[in-house]
């Protein structure tokens, strides 16, 4: 598999998001053995970039990843996230206070069974703690060898600049796909100005772009997508037509819709490393196969010209945690 640089951090240009193995999706946590096989298969195929977070579960996803990496820790760039679990007693969600960050990192190190975290993200911007204080604490953790690189998630341009002024930021993780183009106008230009890498999560539109979901009735009420506006009945038909356009391009080149959606993302720059999530071996093989897919200039233009998806990317409460 080809590699790229997130600033100066070398990663496979397709990563693996582990969240759905333990959290949020229907069936999560039901087959840890298959999830571990999926991680092992990804590593065997040359994937080196693995993503988790303390809030997934909470905690159980990091524990699962830690079990999967026993004896193979040095094969991966291991990323995890802090800030959506408060370790200081806050009741209002995001907590990136220095005391909470220091408690969080010790817990993640223990659960992951490692002595260092390669890329440590602030999961969402904490409006109650100046970003300078948070990044200052992270810089101390870099000096102590507990983390190697600092990341942000769903941060806006001003926060990115302020954070980067304290200590170099290696990567920003935010939602980006053919369904979610928001970062292009304001965020990507800042990242490229500052030489910060970009890690798109939900690069397959939470499964919508794979073509596997044809009706809102397929979504289990226990699945977090049941409340997602993109999957609401009033938006579903419009968004299904967009997924069908992706499928049409896939049919032209003998690829799958998921591979086409990932190939489009990869074509947006050599500083982008998407992290599609799955808990199944077959799916991780399919996603990694996108590394070899080449879209023509005309196909890229056709996909780029698709109209915006209908509905917000998150619920109203979740949107309040995102900096635009």
Tab-separated table of N, CA, C and O in Angstrom, residues 85-179:
chain	number	residue	atom	x	y	z
A	85	UNK	N	-14.871	12.575	27.251
A	85	UNK	CA	-15.104	12.002	28.572
A	85	UNK	C	-14.440	12.951	29.564
A	85	UNK	O	-13.251	13.254	29.423
A	86	UNK	N	-15.184	13.434	30.537
A	86	UNK	CA	-14.608	14.326	31.538
A	86	UNK	C	-14.049	13.521	32.698
A	86	UNK	O	-14.734	12.663	33.256
A	87	UNK	N	-12.811	13.819	33.063
A	87	UNK	CA	-12.188	13.176	34.214
A	87	UNK	C	-12.078	14.142	35.383
A	87	UNK	O	-11.387	13.858	36.362
A	88	UNK	N	-12.771	15.274	35.294
A	88	UNK	CA	-12.758	16.251	36.379
A	88	UNK	C	-14.162	16.530	36.918
A	88	UNK	O	-14.356	17.463	37.678
A	89	UNK	N	-15.146	15.745	36.479
A	89	UNK	CA	-16.497	15.887	37.003
A	89	UNK	C	-17.393	16.817	36.236
A	89	UNK	O	-18.513	17.096	36.675
A	90	UNK	N	-16.962	17.300	35.070
A	90	UNK	CA	-17.834	18.159	34.270
A	90	UNK	C	-19.050	17.380	33.788
A	90	UNK	O	-18.970	16.196	33.478
A	91	UNK	N	-20.152	18.068	33.671
A	91	UNK	CA	-21.389	17.433	33.216
A	91	UNK	C	-21.800	17.903	31.827
A	91	UNK	O	-22.820	17.474	31.299
A	92	UNK	N	-20.995	18.783	31.228
A	92	UNK	CA	-21.431	19.424	29.982
A	92	UNK	C	-20.694	18.906	28.757
A	92	UNK	O	-20.563	19.597	27.762
A	93	UNK	N	-20.180	17.684	28.817
A	93	UNK	CA	-19.594	17.097	27.617
A	93	UNK	C	-18.108	17.319	27.519
A	93	UNK	O	-17.328	16.801	28.315
A	94	UNK	N	-17.692	18.107	26.525
A	94	UNK	CA	-16.273	18.250	26.205
A	94	UNK	C	-15.470	18.754	27.394
A	94	UNK	O	-15.861	19.700	28.075
A	95	UNK	N	-14.335	18.108	27.650
A	95	UNK	CA	-13.440	18.507	28.739
A	95	UNK	C	-12.003	18.265	28.297
A	95	UNK	O	-11.530	17.139	28.268
A	96	UNK	N	-11.326	19.343	27.932
A	96	UNK	CA	-9.917	19.261	27.554
A	96	UNK	C	-9.063	20.073	28.517
A	96	UNK	O	-8.013	20.600	28.145
A	97	UNK	N	-9.514	20.180	29.769
A	97	UNK	CA	-8.702	20.851	30.779
A	97	UNK	C	-7.425	20.046	31.000
A	97	UNK	O	-7.399	18.828	30.807
A	98	UNK	N	-6.336	20.690	31.388
A	98	UNK	CA	-5.080	19.963	31.587
A	98	UNK	C	-5.202	18.758	32.500
A	98	UNK	O	-4.638	17.690	32.196
A	99	UNK	N	-5.944	18.878	33.594
A	99	UNK	CA	-6.078	17.742	34.518
A	99	UNK	C	-6.795	16.582	33.851
A	99	UNK	O	-6.425	15.408	34.028
A	100	UNK	N	-7.830	16.876	33.067
A	100	UNK	CA	-8.574	15.810	32.399
A	100	UNK	C	-7.723	15.148	31.328
A	100	UNK	O	-7.748	13.917	31.161
A	101	UNK	N	-6.933	15.948	30.601
A	101	UNK	CA	-6.076	15.387	29.550
A	101	UNK	C	-5.060	14.422	30.160
A	101	UNK	O	-4.833	13.321	29.639
A	102	UNK	N	-4.472	14.797	31.270
A	102	UNK	CA	-3.448	13.943	31.880
A	102	UNK	C	-4.049	12.639	32.407
A	102	UNK	O	-3.428	11.575	32.294
A	103	UNK	N	-5.240	12.702	32.945
A	103	UNK	CA	-5.904	11.463	33.372
A	103	UNK	C	-6.270	10.611	32.165
A	103	UNK	O	-6.104	9.386	32.171
A	104	UNK	N	-6.745	11.267	31.110
A	104	UNK	CA	-7.168	10.551	29.906
A	104	UNK	C	-6.013	9.794	29.279
A	104	UNK	O	-6.154	8.623	28.886
A	105	UNK	N	-4.868	10.422	29.150
A	105	UNK	CA	-3.760	9.773	28.445
A	105	UNK	C	-3.269	8.556	29.213
A	105	UNK	O	-2.934	7.518	28.614
A	106	UNK	N	-3.258	8.620	30.523
A	106	UNK	CA	-2.816	7.465	31.306
A	106	UNK	C	-3.771	6.295	31.116
A	106	UNK	O	-3.350	5.133	30.989
A	107	UNK	N	-5.073	6.584	31.080
A	107	UNK	CA	-6.051	5.525	30.858
A	107	UNK	C	-5.919	4.906	29.487
A	107	UNK	O	-5.981	3.678	29.330
A	108	UNK	N	-5.715	5.752	28.469
A	108	UNK	CA	-5.589	5.225	27.112
A	108	UNK	C	-4.336	4.376	26.961
A	108	UNK	O	-4.370	3.312	26.323
A	109	UNK	N	-3.235	4.827	27.517
A	109	UNK	CA	-1.998	4.038	27.446
A	109	UNK	C	-2.199	2.661	28.059
A	109	UNK	O	-1.758	1.641	27.503
A	110	UNK	N	-2.864	2.617	29.193
A	110	UNK	CA	-3.092	1.329	29.870
A	110	UNK	C	-4.000	0.432	29.042
A	110	UNK	O	-3.707	-0.759	28.848
A	111	UNK	N	-5.109	0.975	28.564
A	111	UNK	CA	-6.062	0.147	27.808
A	111	UNK	C	-5.467	-0.343	26.497
A	111	UNK	O	-5.747	-1.460	26.055
A	112	UNK	N	-4.656	0.486	25.864
A	112	UNK	CA	-4.054	0.115	24.583
A	112	UNK	C	-2.818	-0.764	24.754
A	112	UNK	O	-2.291	-1.291	23.768
A	113	UNK	N	-2.353	-0.906	25.986
A	113	UNK	CA	-1.205	-1.767	26.246
A	113	UNK	C	0.066	-1.271	25.589
A	113	UNK	O	0.847	-2.045	25.038
A	114	UNK	N	0.292	0.040	25.666
A	114	UNK	CA	1.436	0.628	24.980
A	114	UNK	C	2.083	1.676	25.865
A	114	UNK	O	1.481	2.151	26.846
A	115	UNK	N	3.300	2.053	25.519
A	115	UNK	CA	3.998	3.093	26.271
A	115	UNK	C	3.958	4.443	25.568
A	115	UNK	O	4.477	5.430	26.076
A	116	UNK	N	3.328	4.502	24.376
A	116	UNK	CA	3.214	5.778	23.684
A	116	UNK	C	2.045	5.718	22.715
A	116	UNK	O	1.681	4.666	22.201
A	117	UNK	N	1.450	6.875	22.496
A	117	UNK	CA	0.390	7.058	21.501
A	117	UNK	C	0.986	7.863	20.359
A	117	UNK	O	1.557	8.933	20.575
A	118	UNK	N	0.875	7.349	19.157
A	118	UNK	CA	1.532	7.999	18.024
A	118	UNK	C	0.864	9.309	17.626
A	118	UNK	O	1.545	10.261	17.230
A	119	UNK	N	-0.462	9.357	17.689
A	119	UNK	CA	-1.201	10.559	17.296
A	119	UNK	C	-2.367	10.715	18.265
A	119	UNK	O	-3.261	9.873	18.312
A	120	UNK	N	-2.332	11.787	19.039
A	120	UNK	CA	-3.311	12.001	20.111
A	120	UNK	C	-4.152	13.218	19.763
A	120	UNK	O	-3.661	14.343	19.733
A	121	UNK	N	-5.428	12.973	19.471
A	121	UNK	CA	-6.336	14.032	19.034
A	121	UNK	C	-7.187	14.575	20.186
A	121	UNK	O	-7.695	13.808	21.011
A	122	UNK	N	-7.417	15.879	20.154
A	122	UNK	CA	-8.535	16.444	20.901
A	122	UNK	C	-9.799	16.117	20.114
A	122	UNK	O	-9.943	16.528	18.965
A	123	UNK	N	-10.731	15.372	20.730
A	123	UNK	CA	-11.863	14.815	19.988
A	123	UNK	C	-12.821	15.899	19.497
A	123	UNK	O	-13.336	15.824	18.374
A	124	UNK	N	-13.097	16.871	20.341
A	124	UNK	CA	-13.865	18.052	19.952
A	124	UNK	C	-13.323	19.237	20.735
A	124	UNK	O	-12.830	19.089	21.857
A	125	UNK	N	-13.431	20.410	20.163
A	125	UNK	CA	-12.943	21.617	20.817
A	125	UNK	C	-13.758	21.876	22.084
A	125	UNK	O	-14.991	21.802	22.078
A	126	UNK	N	-13.059	22.145	23.183
A	126	UNK	CA	-13.680	22.422	24.484
A	126	UNK	C	-13.826	23.928	24.644
A	126	UNK	O	-12.832	24.636	24.813
A	127	UNK	N	-15.063	24.454	24.586
A	127	UNK	CA	-15.230	25.903	24.712
A	127	UNK	C	-14.871	26.430	26.097
A	127	UNK	O	-14.686	27.634	26.270
A	128	UNK	N	-14.744	25.538	27.074
A	128	UNK	CA	-14.440	25.963	28.432
A	128	UNK	C	-12.965	26.001	28.768
A	128	UNK	O	-12.594	26.417	29.877
A	129	UNK	N	-12.116	25.569	27.838
A	129	UNK	CA	-10.673	25.562	28.075
A	129	UNK	C	-9.975	26.184	26.874
A	129	UNK	O	-10.152	25.693	25.754
A	130	UNK	N	-9.195	27.244	27.060
A	130	UNK	CA	-8.476	27.820	25.912
A	130	UNK	C	-7.631	26.752	25.223
A	130	UNK	O	-6.977	25.947	25.883
A	131	UNK	N	-7.647	26.752	23.924
A	131	UNK	CA	-6.910	25.740	23.185
A	131	UNK	C	-5.421	25.808	23.510
A	131	UNK	O	-4.720	24.785	23.481
A	132	UNK	N	-4.932	26.995	23.861
A	132	UNK	CA	-3.525	27.129	24.212
A	132	UNK	C	-3.178	26.297	25.452
A	132	UNK	O	-2.082	25.713	25.533
A	133	UNK	N	-4.094	26.233	26.414
A	133	UNK	CA	-3.847	25.432	27.618
A	133	UNK	C	-3.826	23.940	27.280
A	133	UNK	O	-2.974	23.185	27.758
A	134	UNK	N	-4.780	23.524	26.462
A	134	UNK	CA	-4.844	22.109	26.080
A	134	UNK	C	-3.600	21.698	25.318
A	134	UNK	O	-2.963	20.675	25.622
A	135	UNK	N	-3.221	22.472	24.311
A	135	UNK	CA	-2.061	22.112	23.495
A	135	UNK	C	-0.778	22.236	24.307
A	135	UNK	O	0.169	21.462	24.114
A	136	UNK	N	-0.726	23.168	25.235
A	136	UNK	CA	0.432	23.251	26.108
A	136	UNK	C	0.621	21.971	26.909
A	136	UNK	O	1.749	21.482	27.069
A	137	UNK	N	-0.475	21.399	27.395
A	137	UNK	CA	-0.400	20.126	28.111
A	137	UNK	C	0.035	19.007	27.177
A	137	UNK	O	0.859	18.160	27.536
A	138	UNK	N	-0.509	18.999	25.975
A	138	UNK	CA	-0.111	17.977	25.003
A	138	UNK	C	1.371	18.099	24.649
A	138	UNK	O	2.064	17.092	24.480
A	139	UNK	N	1.862	19.325	24.546
A	139	UNK	CA	3.283	19.516	24.264
A	139	UNK	C	4.140	18.926	25.382
A	139	UNK	O	5.209	18.346	25.125
A	140	UNK	N	3.685	19.050	26.620
A	140	UNK	CA	4.399	18.433	27.743
A	140	UNK	C	4.404	16.914	27.604
A	140	UNK	O	5.411	16.250	27.881
A	141	UNK	N	3.283	16.355	27.161
A	141	UNK	CA	3.204	14.906	26.983
A	141	UNK	C	4.122	14.438	25.854
A	141	UNK	O	4.672	13.333	25.911
A	142	UNK	N	4.279	15.271	24.821
A	142	UNK	CA	5.246	14.948	23.768
A	142	UNK	C	6.652	14.905	24.360
A	142	UNK	O	7.429	13.962	24.116
A	143	UNK	N	6.990	15.912	25.161
A	143	UNK	CA	8.324	15.970	25.763
A	143	UNK	C	8.571	14.783	26.692
A	143	UNK	O	9.704	14.299	26.810
A	144	UNK	N	7.507	14.296	27.324
A	144	UNK	CA	7.623	13.154	28.236
A	144	UNK	C	7.637	11.815	27.502
A	144	UNK	O	7.848	10.768	28.118
A	145	UNK	N	7.379	11.830	26.190
A	145	UNK	CA	7.392	10.610	25.402
A	145	UNK	C	6.109	9.803	25.462
A	145	UNK	O	6.054	8.696	24.914
A	146	UNK	N	5.049	10.342	26.068
A	146	UNK	CA	3.792	9.599	26.163
A	146	UNK	C	2.980	9.692	24.872
A	146	UNK	O	2.218	8.769	24.555
A	147	UNK	N	3.130	10.786	24.158
A	147	UNK	CA	2.525	10.908	22.835
A	147	UNK	C	3.602	11.406	21.875
A	147	UNK	O	4.582	12.035	22.287
A	148	UNK	N	3.425	11.112	20.590
A	148	UNK	CA	4.421	11.518	19.589
A	148	UNK	C	3.951	12.717	18.770
A	148	UNK	O	4.755	13.570	18.413
A	149	UNK	N	2.665	12.767	18.466
A	149	UNK	CA	2.136	13.821	17.609
A	149	UNK	C	0.794	14.291	18.145
A	149	UNK	O	0.048	13.513	18.757
A	150	UNK	N	0.477	15.547	17.864
A	150	UNK	CA	-0.746	16.187	18.341
A	150	UNK	C	-1.730	16.343	17.188
A	150	UNK	O	-1.351	16.763	16.079
A	151	UNK	N	-2.997	16.020	17.449
A	151	UNK	CA	-4.043	16.195	16.452
A	151	UNK	C	-5.244	16.926	17.014
A	151	UNK	O	-5.431	17.015	18.232
A	152	UNK	N	-6.065	17.446	16.118
A	152	UNK	CA	-7.343	18.065	16.454
A	152	UNK	C	-8.434	17.364	15.663
A	152	UNK	O	-8.148	16.717	14.648
A	153	UNK	N	-9.685	17.508	16.099
A	153	UNK	CA	-10.806	16.940	15.360
A	153	UNK	C	-11.946	17.941	15.304
A	153	UNK	O	-12.328	18.518	16.334
A	154	UNK	N	-12.473	18.139	14.098
A	154	UNK	CA	-13.598	19.050	13.845
A	154	UNK	C	-13.338	20.446	14.407
A	154	UNK	O	-14.236	21.106	14.930
A	155	UNK	N	-12.106	20.916	14.296
A	155	UNK	CA	-11.751	22.270	14.710
A	155	UNK	C	-11.809	23.208	13.510
A	155	UNK	O	-11.534	22.803	12.375
A	156	UNK	N	-12.149	24.451	13.776
A	156	UNK	CA	-12.207	25.455	12.725
A	156	UNK	C	-10.879	26.163	12.532
A	156	UNK	O	-9.921	25.967	13.288
A	157	UNK	N	-10.785	27.016	11.500
A	157	UNK	CA	-9.511	27.650	11.154
A	157	UNK	C	-8.855	28.420	12.294
A	157	UNK	O	-7.642	28.333	12.484
A	158	UNK	N	-9.623	29.196	13.063
A	158	UNK	CA	-9.012	29.996	14.123
A	158	UNK	C	-8.399	29.103	15.199
A	158	UNK	O	-7.274	29.339	15.653
A	159	UNK	N	-9.123	28.070	15.604
A	159	UNK	CA	-8.594	27.149	16.613
A	159	UNK	C	-7.358	26.437	16.096
A	159	UNK	O	-6.380	26.246	16.832
A	160	UNK	N	-7.381	26.024	14.833
A	160	UNK	CA	-6.216	25.353	14.259
A	160	UNK	C	-4.988	26.258	14.321
A	160	UNK	O	-3.898	25.835	14.734
A	161	UNK	N	-5.154	27.512	13.946
A	161	UNK	CA	-4.017	28.439	13.960
A	161	UNK	C	-3.508	28.664	15.382
A	161	UNK	O	-2.284	28.689	15.627
A	162	UNK	N	-4.407	28.858	16.326
A	162	UNK	CA	-3.988	29.107	17.712
A	162	UNK	C	-3.286	27.890	18.293
A	162	UNK	O	-2.277	28.020	18.998
A	163	UNK	N	-3.808	26.699	17.997
A	163	UNK	CA	-3.177	25.479	18.496
A	163	UNK	C	-1.785	25.316	17.901
A	163	UNK	O	-0.806	25.020	18.615
A	164	UNK	N	-1.683	25.512	16.611
A	164	UNK	CA	-0.425	25.303	15.896
A	164	UNK	C	0.650	26.285	16.345
A	164	UNK	O	1.856	25.994	16.261
A	165	UNK	N	0.237	27.459	16.833
A	165	UNK	CA	1.193	28.447	17.313
A	165	UNK	C	1.860	28.013	18.618
A	165	UNK	O	2.957	28.471	18.943
A	166	UNK	N	1.197	27.122	19.365
A	166	UNK	CA	1.749	26.622	20.621
A	166	UNK	C	2.681	25.444	20.379
A	166	UNK	O	3.770	25.350	20.948
A	167	UNK	N	2.240	24.518	19.524
A	167	UNK	CA	3.027	23.340	19.176
A	167	UNK	C	2.540	22.853	17.816
A	167	UNK	O	1.342	22.881	17.538
A	168	UNK	N	3.439	22.388	16.940
A	168	UNK	CA	2.978	21.927	15.621
A	168	UNK	C	1.880	20.875	15.731
A	168	UNK	O	1.995	19.910	16.489
A	169	UNK	N	0.820	21.080	14.978
A	169	UNK	CA	-0.269	20.113	14.875
A	169	UNK	C	0.025	19.223	13.671
A	169	UNK	O	0.301	19.717	12.578
A	170	UNK	N	-0.025	17.927	13.871
A	170	UNK	CA	0.307	16.984	12.807
A	170	UNK	C	-0.867	16.718	11.885
A	170	UNK	O	-0.693	16.603	10.672
A	171	UNK	N	-2.077	16.604	12.460
A	171	UNK	CA	-3.230	16.220	11.633
A	171	UNK	C	-4.515	16.770	12.218
A	171	UNK	O	-4.653	16.933	13.436
A	172	UNK	N	-5.450	17.030	11.329
A	172	UNK	CA	-6.827	17.332	11.699
A	172	UNK	C	-7.692	16.181	11.217
A	172	UNK	O	-7.579	15.751	10.065
A	173	UNK	N	-8.555	15.696	12.089
A	173	UNK	CA	-9.532	14.675	11.711
A	173	UNK	C	-10.915	15.311	11.700
A	173	UNK	O	-11.351	15.878	12.694
A	174	UNK	N	-11.573	15.251	10.557
A	174	UNK	CA	-12.930	15.788	10.424
A	174	UNK	C	-13.684	14.972	9.394
A	174	UNK	O	-13.084	14.238	8.596
A	175	UNK	N	-14.991	15.112	9.399
A	175	UNK	CA	-15.787	14.375	8.419
A	175	UNK	C	-15.585	14.988	7.038
A	175	UNK	O	-15.672	16.199	6.845
A	176	UNK	N	-15.325	14.107	6.070
A	176	UNK	CA	-15.120	14.558	4.689
A	176	UNK	C	-15.384	13.389	3.766
A	176	UNK	O	-14.861	12.282	3.968
A	177	UNK	N	-16.218	13.620	2.773
A	177	UNK	CA	-16.562	12.578	1.800
A	177	UNK	C	-17.309	13.242	0.655
A	177	UNK	O	-17.542	14.456	0.670
A	178	UNK	N	-17.699	12.448	-0.328
A	178	UNK	CA	-18.567	12.976	-1.378
A	178	UNK	C	-19.883	13.490	-0.822
A	178	UNK	O	-20.560	14.291	-1.470
A	179	UNK	N	-20.240	13.047	0.372
A	179	UNK	CA	-21.468	13.491	1.037
A	179	UNK	C	-21.250	14.722	1.903
A	179	UNK	O	-22.207	15.407	2.249
